[in-house]
Amino acid sequence: MNSRRWVIFLSAVVLIMVAGFMTQMMYDASFRNQFNMLKTYFVVQVDFFAKSISTGYFQWDEMQNAIVNNDFDFIDEQIKDIKKNYPKIENIKIIESIPPETLYEISNDGMNMVIKFKILDNSAIKYVPNKVAIVEIPAQSFLSLVPNTPVKLSEDGKPFVYNLKYERLFRFSDLITPLFFFVTVVMIFLLILVSFERHRVNVEKKVSESLESQRKSLQAINEFTQAVLKNILQPSYQYMIEKAVEIVPGAQGGSVLIREGNYFMFSGCVGYDFEQLSKVKFRPDELVQGTQGEIREIEALGEFDKEAFRETENLDILTKYGRIDEIKSTLSIPVMVNNEIVAFLNLDNFETENAFTEDSKKVAAVFANQLGVLFERIALEQELEKQKEQFQYLSTHDSLTGLPNRRLLEIEAEKLIALARRDGKKICCVFLDLKKFKIINDTQGHKAGDFFLCVIGERLKNIARKSDIVARIGGDEFVFVLYDCKDYVQFIDRALEEIEKNIYYGYEKFSVSGNFGVALFPDDGETLDELFAKADSAMYYAKKNDLKYWLASDLLDSDT
């Protein structure tokens, strides 16, 4: 009996040891599969991170120019922006070094990943030859995104990727428990083993599906971002929400709310009638997601909207065309620019209240973050383009009257002379000096003088034909260049009639007049300089002798 007990005991021990050995083998096999996937995931994550930084900040004309010209304010501002968008970054610096052959070069320094970026322009062709950007980020931050990671990075251990090292995390209790049970517990142990195996398979499947889903989503987001930044496509709000519904797991429909002043309004949707929804606008206090800037999963959306709007036309539209009673779950993601909410992406599911997983929220957060970066980048480029257009306008126009200045006058007048020379037409060059303006300017002040010049400038603009040029060349002097001019006297009379109309300033009525000098092409000169000089001399002769106008052809040599 004792020997049988020993046999049973030994059999149980052997069975438990065999079970433990087999469990260990399965555990090792599972670890190898997860480990290989983890290495692939780590490389993909690091590469995606590097591509995002390179595309967003170091393939950009403005950043390249700032680094070349040592614009430290701009560089510091962009570095702060990078750290804000990627908070796990520990250090960013611009140093003198030989750029990598590719867009970036990935290495490690102890427990940190070190990425060296080539600094390029928008075309990704020209680069700064003697400077690079260095970004340092803890390597463990890439592993922390994966649940139930079977390894951790360490200073000592086995080789991982990028010359990193790892330590394997063992669950000792899962391996040693079978050793403490006898034969009567073997069946329980086997059931536990089967249950554990099922759990392991499910976890591995979920991890695999999660990694694959995140990989595809991140790839789609990266492709979308690069396409926008490289101007391959022009993003619309409708396109953005369509892309969000396509990318985020669990989304079956959705809408985008854009802030316009004190309201949020629909600017795109999937699965709804946009024409009707565009009539609805929300005050911030009417938003179920609030304005705290956090991702929120919302249930019973219809009940909230009914409470917020009660019996209004907005509620009727949201119920009939926004399908609020059909929505089971909504994932609302704020889009932030400069710490302010500029939009909400609302992703909806019509089947279950638990449609959006943690993976959905992670992907949605990354997508919203990229949209924020895009909005900020696009706004910056639009502002720069607006400033550029303004500078170009100011370089060719008088800042007070808005009329062409001397530079634009000379450019356009040369074109008219070339056209007149080809077609055998005449051109009248008419110089105008305002009469009695100096008295008003001296007695009423420069502010009044500026007002009078603006009024006169607008009147002169109205009497000129589309083919004519009228410009202000300084002070109270204006110039007309009239193409195919047949009756300059009639034109001067019409101009004087407009100029001499009363001008009211404050509680007083004023009037000014003018003296004109006329030079004709080709009679008085073949070049623009000759015409301007003779018209100017004729104008001063008219002014000196208090005449309405004078012709350059009637000037004596002593008058010029």
Coordinates of C-alpha atoms in Angstrom, one line a residue:
M1 CA 0.0 0.0 0.0
N2 CA 2.8 2.3 0.9
S3 CA 4.6 1.4 -2.3
R4 CA 1.5 2.2 -4.3
R5 CA 1.2 5.5 -2.6
W6 CA 4.7 6.1 -3.5
V7 CA 4.0 5.1 -7.1
I8 CA 1.0 7.4 -7.2
F9 CA 3.0 10.1 -5.6
L10 CA 5.9 9.6 -7.9
S11 CA 3.5 9.4 -10.9
A12 CA 1.8 12.6 -9.8
V13 CA 5.2 14.2 -9.4
V14 CA 6.3 12.9 -12.8
L15 CA 3.0 14.0 -14.4
I16 CA 3.3 17.4 -12.8
M17 CA 6.9 17.7 -13.9
V18 CA 6.1 16.6 -17.4
A19 CA 3.2 19.1 -17.4
G20 CA 5.5 21.7 -16.1
F21 CA 8.1 20.9 -18.7
M22 CA 5.5 21.0 -21.5
T23 CA 4.1 24.3 -20.1
Q24 CA 7.6 25.7 -20.1
M25 CA 8.1 24.6 -23.7
M26 CA 4.8 26.2 -24.7
Y27 CA 5.6 29.3 -22.7
D28 CA 9.0 29.5 -24.5
A29 CA 7.3 29.1 -27.9
S30 CA 4.7 31.7 -27.1
F31 CA 7.5 34.0 -25.9
R32 CA 9.4 33.6 -29.1
N33 CA 6.4 34.4 -31.2
Q34 CA 5.5 37.5 -29.1
F35 CA 9.2 38.5 -29.0
N36 CA 9.6 38.4 -32.8
M37 CA 6.4 40.4 -33.2
L38 CA 7.5 42.7 -30.5
K39 CA 10.8 43.3 -32.3
T40 CA 9.0 44.0 -35.6
Y41 CA 6.5 46.3 -33.8
F42 CA 9.4 48.2 -32.1
V43 CA 11.2 48.8 -35.4
V44 CA 8.0 49.9 -37.1
Q45 CA 7.1 52.2 -34.2
V46 CA 10.6 53.8 -34.1
D47 CA 10.6 54.2 -37.9
F48 CA 7.1 55.7 -37.9
F49 CA 8.1 58.1 -35.1
A50 CA 11.2 59.1 -37.1
K51 CA 9.2 59.5 -40.3
S52 CA 6.6 61.7 -38.6
I53 CA 9.2 64.0 -37.1
S54 CA 11.2 64.2 -40.3
T55 CA 8.1 64.9 -42.5
G56 CA 6.5 67.3 -40.1
Y57 CA 9.5 69.4 -39.1
F58 CA 12.7 68.6 -41.0
Q59 CA 11.4 68.5 -44.6
W60 CA 10.3 72.1 -44.4
D61 CA 11.7 75.3 -46.1
E62 CA 11.1 77.5 -43.1
M63 CA 12.9 75.2 -40.7
Q64 CA 15.8 74.7 -43.2
N65 CA 16.1 78.5 -43.6
A66 CA 15.9 79.1 -39.9
I67 CA 18.8 76.6 -39.2
V68 CA 20.9 78.0 -42.1
N69 CA 20.3 81.6 -40.9
N70 CA 20.7 80.7 -37.1
D71 CA 17.1 82.0 -36.4
F72 CA 17.2 80.6 -32.8
D73 CA 13.8 82.0 -31.9
F74 CA 12.1 80.1 -34.7
I75 CA 14.1 77.0 -34.0
D76 CA 13.3 77.1 -30.2
E77 CA 9.6 77.6 -31.1
Q78 CA 9.6 74.5 -33.3
I79 CA 11.5 72.5 -30.7
K80 CA 8.9 73.4 -28.1
D81 CA 6.2 72.4 -30.6
I82 CA 7.8 69.0 -31.2
K83 CA 8.1 68.4 -27.4
K84 CA 4.4 69.4 -27.0
N85 CA 3.3 67.0 -29.7
Y86 CA 5.7 64.2 -28.6
P87 CA 6.0 64.7 -24.8
K88 CA 8.1 61.6 -24.2
I89 CA 11.1 63.1 -26.1
E90 CA 13.8 63.9 -23.6
N91 CA 16.2 66.1 -25.7
I92 CA 16.2 67.8 -29.1
K93 CA 19.2 69.7 -30.4
I94 CA 20.7 71.1 -33.6
I95 CA 24.4 70.3 -33.9
E96 CA 27.1 70.5 -36.5
S97 CA 27.7 67.1 -38.0
I98 CA 27.7 65.2 -41.3
P99 CA 24.1 64.5 -42.3
P100 CA 23.1 60.8 -42.7
E101 CA 22.8 59.4 -46.2
T102 CA 19.0 58.8 -45.8
L103 CA 16.4 61.1 -44.3
Y104 CA 17.4 59.9 -40.8
E105 CA 19.7 57.6 -39.0
I106 CA 18.5 55.5 -35.9
S107 CA 20.9 54.4 -33.2
N108 CA 20.9 54.1 -29.4
D109 CA 22.8 55.6 -26.5
G110 CA 22.3 53.2 -23.5
M111 CA 18.6 53.1 -22.8
N112 CA 17.7 56.0 -25.2
M113 CA 17.0 55.9 -28.9
V114 CA 19.0 58.6 -30.8
I115 CA 17.7 59.7 -34.2
K116 CA 19.8 61.9 -36.4
F117 CA 17.8 63.8 -39.0
K118 CA 18.9 65.3 -42.2
I119 CA 17.5 68.9 -42.5
L120 CA 15.8 69.2 -45.9
D121 CA 13.5 71.6 -47.8
N122 CA 9.9 70.9 -48.9
S123 CA 11.1 68.9 -51.9
A124 CA 13.2 66.6 -49.7
I125 CA 16.1 67.2 -52.1
K126 CA 18.2 70.1 -50.8
Y127 CA 19.6 69.8 -47.3
V128 CA 21.9 71.6 -44.9
P129 CA 25.3 70.0 -45.5
N130 CA 26.9 70.6 -42.1
K131 CA 24.1 70.4 -39.5
V132 CA 21.7 67.7 -38.2
A133 CA 18.9 67.5 -35.7
I134 CA 19.3 65.0 -32.8
V135 CA 16.3 63.6 -31.0
E136 CA 16.6 61.5 -27.9
I137 CA 13.7 59.5 -26.5
P138 CA 13.6 56.6 -24.0
A139 CA 13.5 53.3 -25.8
Q140 CA 11.1 51.8 -23.2
S141 CA 8.4 54.4 -24.2
F142 CA 7.9 52.4 -27.5
L143 CA 7.4 49.1 -25.6
S144 CA 5.0 50.7 -23.0
L145 CA 2.4 51.0 -25.7
V146 CA 2.0 47.2 -25.8
P147 CA 0.0 45.5 -23.0
N148 CA 1.5 42.4 -21.3
T149 CA 4.9 42.9 -22.7
P150 CA 7.0 39.7 -22.0
V151 CA 10.3 41.6 -21.8
K152 CA 11.8 44.8 -20.5
L153 CA 14.8 46.8 -21.7
S154 CA 17.9 46.8 -19.5
E155 CA 21.6 47.8 -19.5
D156 CA 22.6 44.1 -19.4
G157 CA 20.8 41.2 -21.1
K158 CA 20.3 39.6 -24.4
P159 CA 20.4 41.4 -27.8
F160 CA 17.1 43.0 -28.8
V161 CA 17.1 45.5 -31.8
Y162 CA 19.2 48.7 -32.5
N163 CA 21.9 47.2 -30.2
L164 CA 19.5 47.4 -27.2
K165 CA 19.3 44.6 -24.6
Y166 CA 16.4 43.0 -22.8
E167 CA 15.5 40.9 -19.9
R168 CA 12.8 38.3 -20.1
L169 CA 9.9 38.6 -17.6
F170 CA 9.0 35.2 -16.1
R171 CA 5.7 34.4 -14.4
F172 CA 7.1 32.0 -11.9
S173 CA 3.8 31.1 -10.3
D174 CA 2.4 29.8 -13.6
L175 CA 5.3 27.3 -13.8
I176 CA 5.7 26.2 -10.2
T177 CA 2.1 25.7 -9.2
P178 CA 1.7 22.2 -10.7
L179 CA 4.6 21.0 -8.6
F180 CA 2.6 21.5 -5.3
F181 CA -0.4 19.3 -6.2
F182 CA -0.8 15.5 -6.0
V183 CA -2.5 13.2 -8.4
T184 CA -6.0 14.3 -7.3
V185 CA -5.1 17.9 -8.4
V186 CA -3.6 16.8 -11.7
M187 CA -7.0 17.0 -13.5
I188 CA -7.5 20.5 -12.0
F189 CA -4.0 21.4 -13.1
L190 CA -4.8 20.1 -16.6
L191 CA -8.0 22.2 -16.7
I192 CA -6.0 25.2 -15.5
L193 CA -3.4 24.4 -18.2
V194 CA -6.0 24.2 -20.9
S195 CA -7.6 27.4 -19.6
F196 CA -4.3 29.1 -19.5
E197 CA -3.5 28.0 -23.0
R198 CA -6.8 29.4 -24.2
H199 CA -6.1 32.6 -22.4
R200 CA -2.6 32.7 -23.9
V201 CA -4.0 32.2 -27.4
N202 CA -6.6 34.8 -26.9
V203 CA -4.1 37.3 -25.5
E204 CA -1.7 36.5 -28.3
K205 CA -4.5 36.9 -30.9
K206 CA -5.6 40.2 -29.4
V207 CA -2.1 41.5 -29.2
S208 CA -1.5 40.4 -32.8
E209 CA -4.7 41.9 -34.0
S210 CA -4.0 45.1 -32.0
L211 CA -0.5 45.4 -33.4
E212 CA -1.7 44.8 -36.9
S213 CA -4.7 47.2 -36.5
Q214 CA -2.4 49.9 -35.1
R215 CA 0.2 49.2 -37.8
K216 CA -2.4 49.7 -40.6
S217 CA -3.9 52.7 -38.9
L218 CA -0.6 54.4 -38.3
Q219 CA 0.5 53.6 -41.8
A220 CA -2.8 55.2 -43.1
I221 CA -2.4 58.2 -40.9
N222 CA 1.3 58.6 -42.0
E223 CA 0.3 58.4 -45.7
F224 CA -2.5 60.9 -45.2
T225 CA -0.2 63.3 -43.3
Q226 CA 2.6 63.1 -45.9
A227 CA 0.2 63.6 -48.7
V228 CA -1.2 66.7 -47.1
L229 CA 2.2 68.1 -46.2
K230 CA 3.6 67.5 -49.7
N231 CA 0.6 69.1 -51.3
I232 CA -0.4 65.9 -53.0
L233 CA -4.0 66.5 -51.9
Q234 CA -5.9 69.4 -50.4
P235 CA -7.6 68.3 -47.2
S236 CA -11.3 69.1 -46.7
Y237 CA -13.3 68.5 -43.5
Q238 CA -15.4 65.9 -45.4
Y239 CA -12.2 64.0 -46.5
M240 CA -10.9 64.1 -42.9
I241 CA -14.0 62.6 -41.3
E242 CA -14.2 60.0 -44.1
K243 CA -10.5 59.1 -43.4
A244 CA -11.2 58.9 -39.6
V245 CA -14.2 56.6 -40.1
E246 CA -12.0 54.4 -42.3
I247 CA -9.0 54.3 -39.9
V248 CA -10.5 54.1 -36.4
P249 CA -11.7 50.6 -35.4
G250 CA -15.4 50.5 -34.5
A251 CA -16.4 53.6 -36.4
Q252 CA -19.5 53.2 -38.7
G253 CA -20.3 56.9 -39.2
G254 CA -19.3 60.3 -37.9
S255 CA -19.2 64.0 -38.2
V256 CA -16.8 66.9 -37.7
L257 CA -17.6 70.0 -35.8
I258 CA -15.6 73.1 -36.6
R259 CA -15.4 76.1 -34.3
E260 CA -16.6 79.3 -36.0
G261 CA -16.6 82.2 -33.5
N262 CA -18.7 81.3 -30.5
Y263 CA -20.3 78.3 -32.1
F264 CA -19.5 74.8 -33.4
M265 CA -20.9 73.8 -36.7
F266 CA -21.0 70.7 -38.9
S267 CA -18.5 70.8 -41.7
G268 CA -18.5 67.2 -42.9
C269 CA -20.2 63.9 -42.1
V270 CA -20.4 60.2 -43.0
G271 CA -23.8 58.4 -42.8
Y272 CA -25.9 61.5 -42.3
D273 CA -27.6 64.3 -44.4
F274 CA -24.9 67.0 -44.4
E275 CA -27.2 69.6 -46.1
Q276 CA -29.6 69.4 -43.2
L277 CA -27.0 69.1 -40.4
S278 CA -25.2 72.2 -41.7
K279 CA -28.1 74.2 -40.4
V280 CA -27.4 73.2 -36.8
K281 CA -24.9 75.1 -34.6
F282 CA -23.9 74.4 -31.0
R283 CA -22.9 76.7 -28.2
P284 CA -20.0 75.3 -26.1
D285 CA -22.4 74.5 -23.2
E286 CA -24.6 72.5 -25.6
L287 CA -21.9 70.0 -26.4
V288 CA -22.2 66.7 -24.7
Q289 CA -18.4 66.1 -25.0
G290 CA -17.7 69.3 -23.1
T291 CA -14.7 71.6 -23.8
Q292 CA -12.1 70.0 -21.5
G293 CA -10.0 68.8 -24.5
E294 CA -10.3 65.1 -23.6
I295 CA -11.3 62.1 -25.6
R296 CA -14.7 61.0 -24.4
E297 CA -16.9 57.9 -25.1
I298 CA -20.5 58.9 -25.0
E299 CA -23.6 56.8 -24.6
A300 CA -27.3 57.9 -24.9
L301 CA -26.4 60.8 -27.1
G302 CA -30.0 61.3 -28.1
E303 CA -31.1 61.8 -24.5
F304 CA -28.5 64.5 -23.9
D305 CA -29.5 66.4 -27.2
K306 CA -33.2 66.2 -26.3
E307 CA -32.4 67.7 -22.9
A308 CA -30.1 70.4 -24.4
F309 CA -32.4 71.5 -27.2
R310 CA -35.9 70.4 -26.0
E311 CA -38.5 71.2 -28.6
T312 CA -36.6 73.2 -31.2
E313 CA -35.9 73.0 -34.9
N314 CA -32.3 71.8 -34.1
L315 CA -33.7 68.8 -32.2
D316 CA -35.9 67.9 -35.1
I317 CA -33.0 68.0 -37.6
L318 CA -30.7 66.0 -35.3
T319 CA -33.4 63.4 -34.7
K320 CA -34.4 63.0 -38.3
Y321 CA -31.2 63.6 -40.2
G322 CA -28.5 63.1 -37.5
R323 CA -30.0 59.7 -36.3
I324 CA -29.3 60.5 -32.7
D325 CA -31.8 57.8 -31.5
E326 CA -30.0 55.1 -33.5
I327 CA -26.5 55.9 -32.2
K328 CA -25.3 53.4 -29.6
S329 CA -21.9 54.8 -28.9
T330 CA -19.9 57.9 -29.9
L331 CA -16.2 58.5 -29.6
S332 CA -15.5 62.3 -29.5
I333 CA -11.9 63.4 -30.1
P334 CA -10.9 67.1 -29.8
V335 CA -8.5 68.6 -32.3
M336 CA -6.2 71.0 -30.5
V337 CA -4.1 73.9 -32.0
N338 CA -2.1 76.0 -29.6
N339 CA -4.0 74.5 -26.6
E340 CA -7.3 75.5 -28.0
I341 CA -10.1 73.3 -29.4
V342 CA -10.6 74.0 -33.1
A343 CA -12.7 71.0 -34.0
F344 CA -14.2 67.7 -32.8
L345 CA -14.2 64.4 -34.6
N346 CA -17.3 62.5 -33.6
L347 CA -17.2 58.8 -34.5
D348 CA -20.4 56.8 -34.1
N349 CA -21.4 53.1 -33.9
F350 CA -25.0 52.0 -34.4
E351 CA -24.7 48.4 -33.1
T352 CA -23.2 48.2 -29.6
E353 CA -22.3 50.5 -26.7
N354 CA -18.9 48.9 -26.4
A355 CA -17.8 49.5 -30.0
F356 CA -14.7 51.5 -29.2
T357 CA -11.7 49.7 -27.6
E358 CA -8.5 51.2 -26.2
D359 CA -6.9 50.6 -29.6
S360 CA -9.7 52.7 -31.1
K361 CA -9.0 55.5 -28.7
K362 CA -5.2 55.3 -29.2
V363 CA -5.6 55.5 -33.0
A364 CA -8.1 58.3 -32.7
A365 CA -5.8 60.3 -30.5
V366 CA -2.9 59.9 -32.9
F367 CA -5.1 60.9 -35.8
A368 CA -6.4 64.0 -33.9
N369 CA -2.9 64.9 -32.9
Q370 CA -1.8 64.7 -36.6
L371 CA -4.8 66.8 -37.6
G372 CA -3.8 69.4 -35.0
V373 CA -0.3 69.5 -36.4
L374 CA -1.7 69.8 -40.0
F375 CA -4.1 72.6 -39.0
E376 CA -1.3 74.5 -37.3
R377 CA 1.1 74.0 -40.3
I378 CA -1.6 75.0 -42.8
A379 CA -2.5 78.1 -40.8
L380 CA 1.1 79.1 -40.6
E381 CA 1.7 78.6 -44.3
Q382 CA -1.5 80.6 -45.1
E383 CA -0.4 83.4 -42.8
L384 CA 3.0 83.5 -44.5
E385 CA 1.4 83.5 -47.9
K386 CA -0.9 86.3 -46.9
Q387 CA 2.1 88.3 -45.6
K388 CA 4.0 87.6 -48.8
E389 CA 1.0 88.9 -50.9
Q390 CA 0.7 92.0 -48.7
F391 CA 4.4 92.7 -49.1
Q392 CA 4.2 92.3 -52.8
Y393 CA 1.2 94.6 -52.9
L394 CA 2.9 97.3 -50.8
S395 CA 6.0 97.2 -53.0
T396 CA 3.9 98.3 -56.0
H397 CA 1.2 100.5 -54.5
D398 CA 0.9 103.7 -52.5
S399 CA 0.1 102.7 -48.9
L400 CA -2.2 105.7 -48.4
T401 CA -4.4 105.8 -51.5
G402 CA -4.0 102.3 -52.8
L403 CA -3.0 103.7 -56.2
P404 CA 0.0 102.3 -58.1
N405 CA 3.3 103.8 -57.0
R406 CA 6.2 105.0 -59.2
R407 CA 7.6 101.4 -59.5
L408 CA 4.4 99.9 -60.8
L409 CA 3.7 103.0 -62.9
E410 CA 7.0 102.6 -64.7
I411 CA 6.5 98.9 -65.3
E412 CA 3.0 99.3 -66.7
A413 CA 3.8 102.5 -68.7
E414 CA 6.7 100.8 -70.4
K415 CA 4.3 98.0 -71.5
L416 CA 1.8 100.6 -72.9
I417 CA 4.6 102.4 -74.8
A418 CA 5.7 99.1 -76.3
L419 CA 2.1 98.4 -77.4
A420 CA 1.6 101.9 -78.7
R421 CA 4.9 101.7 -80.7
R422 CA 3.8 98.4 -82.2
D423 CA 0.2 99.6 -83.1
G424 CA 1.1 103.2 -84.0
K425 CA -1.0 104.7 -81.2
K426 CA -0.5 107.9 -79.2
I427 CA 0.0 108.0 -75.4
C428 CA -0.7 111.0 -73.2
C429 CA 1.5 111.4 -70.1
V430 CA -0.4 113.8 -67.8
F431 CA 1.2 115.1 -64.6
L432 CA -1.1 116.6 -61.9
D433 CA -0.1 118.8 -59.0
L434 CA -2.9 119.6 -56.5
K435 CA -3.7 123.3 -56.1
K436 CA -4.5 124.7 -52.6
F437 CA -3.7 121.4 -51.0
K438 CA -0.7 122.7 -49.1
I439 CA -2.8 125.3 -47.4
I440 CA -5.3 122.7 -46.1
N441 CA -2.5 120.3 -45.1
D442 CA -0.7 123.1 -43.1
T443 CA -3.8 124.5 -41.4
Q444 CA -5.8 121.3 -40.8
G445 CA -2.9 118.9 -40.1
H446 CA -1.5 115.8 -41.8
K447 CA -4.5 113.7 -40.8
A448 CA -6.8 115.9 -42.8
G449 CA -4.2 116.0 -45.7
D450 CA -4.2 112.2 -45.8
F451 CA -8.0 112.2 -45.9
F452 CA -8.0 114.6 -48.8
L453 CA -5.4 112.6 -50.8
C454 CA -7.5 109.4 -50.3
V455 CA -10.7 111.2 -51.6
I456 CA -8.8 112.7 -54.6
G457 CA -7.2 109.3 -55.3
E458 CA -10.5 107.6 -55.4
R459 CA -12.0 110.2 -57.7
L460 CA -9.1 110.0 -60.1
K461 CA -9.4 106.2 -60.1
N462 CA -13.0 106.5 -61.1
I463 CA -12.4 108.7 -64.2
A464 CA -9.6 106.5 -65.6
R465 CA -10.4 103.8 -68.2
K466 CA -9.3 100.2 -67.7
S467 CA -6.6 100.7 -70.3
D468 CA -5.3 103.8 -68.5
I469 CA -2.9 104.1 -65.5
V470 CA -3.3 106.5 -62.6
A471 CA -0.6 106.6 -60.0
R472 CA 0.5 108.7 -57.0
I473 CA 4.3 109.4 -57.2
G474 CA 4.6 111.4 -54.0
G475 CA 3.1 114.3 -51.9
D476 CA 0.3 115.8 -53.9
E477 CA 1.5 114.7 -57.3
F478 CA -0.3 112.2 -59.5
V479 CA 0.4 110.8 -63.0
F480 CA -1.9 109.6 -65.7
V481 CA -0.8 107.5 -68.7
L482 CA -3.6 107.4 -71.2
Y483 CA -3.4 104.9 -74.1
D484 CA -4.7 105.9 -77.5
C485 CA -5.5 109.3 -76.2
K486 CA -7.5 111.4 -78.7
D487 CA -8.7 114.4 -76.6
Y488 CA -6.6 115.2 -73.6
V489 CA -8.3 118.5 -73.1
Q490 CA -11.6 116.8 -72.5
F491 CA -9.9 114.4 -70.1
I492 CA -8.4 117.3 -68.1
D493 CA -11.7 119.1 -67.9
R494 CA -13.4 115.9 -66.6
A495 CA -10.5 115.4 -64.1
L496 CA -10.8 119.0 -62.8
E497 CA -14.5 118.7 -62.5
E498 CA -14.0 115.7 -60.2
I499 CA -11.1 117.2 -58.2
E500 CA -12.9 120.5 -57.6
K501 CA -16.0 118.9 -56.1
N502 CA -16.5 119.9 -52.5
I503 CA -14.8 117.8 -49.8
Y504 CA -16.3 117.8 -46.3
Y505 CA -14.0 117.3 -43.4
G506 CA -15.3 117.7 -39.9
Y507 CA -17.9 120.5 -40.0
E508 CA -16.2 122.4 -42.8
K509 CA -16.3 122.4 -46.6
F510 CA -13.1 122.5 -48.7
S511 CA -12.2 122.4 -52.3
V512 CA -9.0 121.9 -54.2
S513 CA -8.0 122.3 -57.8
G514 CA -5.0 121.3 -59.9
N515 CA -2.4 122.1 -62.6
F516 CA -1.7 119.7 -65.4
G517 CA 1.3 119.1 -67.6
V518 CA 0.9 117.0 -70.8
A519 CA 3.5 115.2 -72.9
L520 CA 2.7 113.1 -75.9
F521 CA 4.2 109.9 -77.3
P522 CA 5.9 109.8 -79.7
D523 CA 5.8 113.6 -80.4
D524 CA 7.5 114.8 -77.2
G525 CA 9.6 111.8 -76.5
E526 CA 10.3 108.2 -77.5
T527 CA 11.1 107.0 -74.0
L528 CA 9.3 107.0 -70.6
D529 CA 12.0 109.1 -69.0
E530 CA 11.7 111.8 -71.7
L531 CA 7.9 111.8 -71.4
F532 CA 8.0 112.0 -67.6
A533 CA 10.6 114.8 -67.6
K534 CA 8.7 116.9 -70.2
A535 CA 5.3 116.4 -68.6
D536 CA 6.7 117.4 -65.2
S537 CA 8.3 120.6 -66.7
A538 CA 5.0 121.4 -68.4
M539 CA 3.1 120.9 -65.1
Y540 CA 5.4 123.2 -63.2
Y541 CA 5.1 125.9 -66.0
A542 CA 1.3 125.6 -65.6
K543 CA 1.6 125.9 -61.9
K544 CA 4.0 128.9 -62.0
N545 CA 1.7 130.7 -64.4
D546 CA -1.6 129.7 -62.8
L547 CA -2.8 127.8 -65.9
K548 CA -5.1 124.9 -66.0
Y549 CA -2.7 122.9 -68.1
W550 CA 0.3 123.3 -70.5
L551 CA 1.7 121.2 -73.3
A552 CA 5.3 120.0 -73.3
S553 CA 5.5 120.9 -77.0
D554 CA 4.7 124.6 -76.2
L555 CA 7.6 124.9 -73.8
L556 CA 10.5 127.1 -74.8
D557 CA 14.0 125.9 -74.1
S558 CA 14.2 128.5 -71.3
D559 CA 11.1 127.0 -69.6
T560 CA 12.5 123.5 -69.3

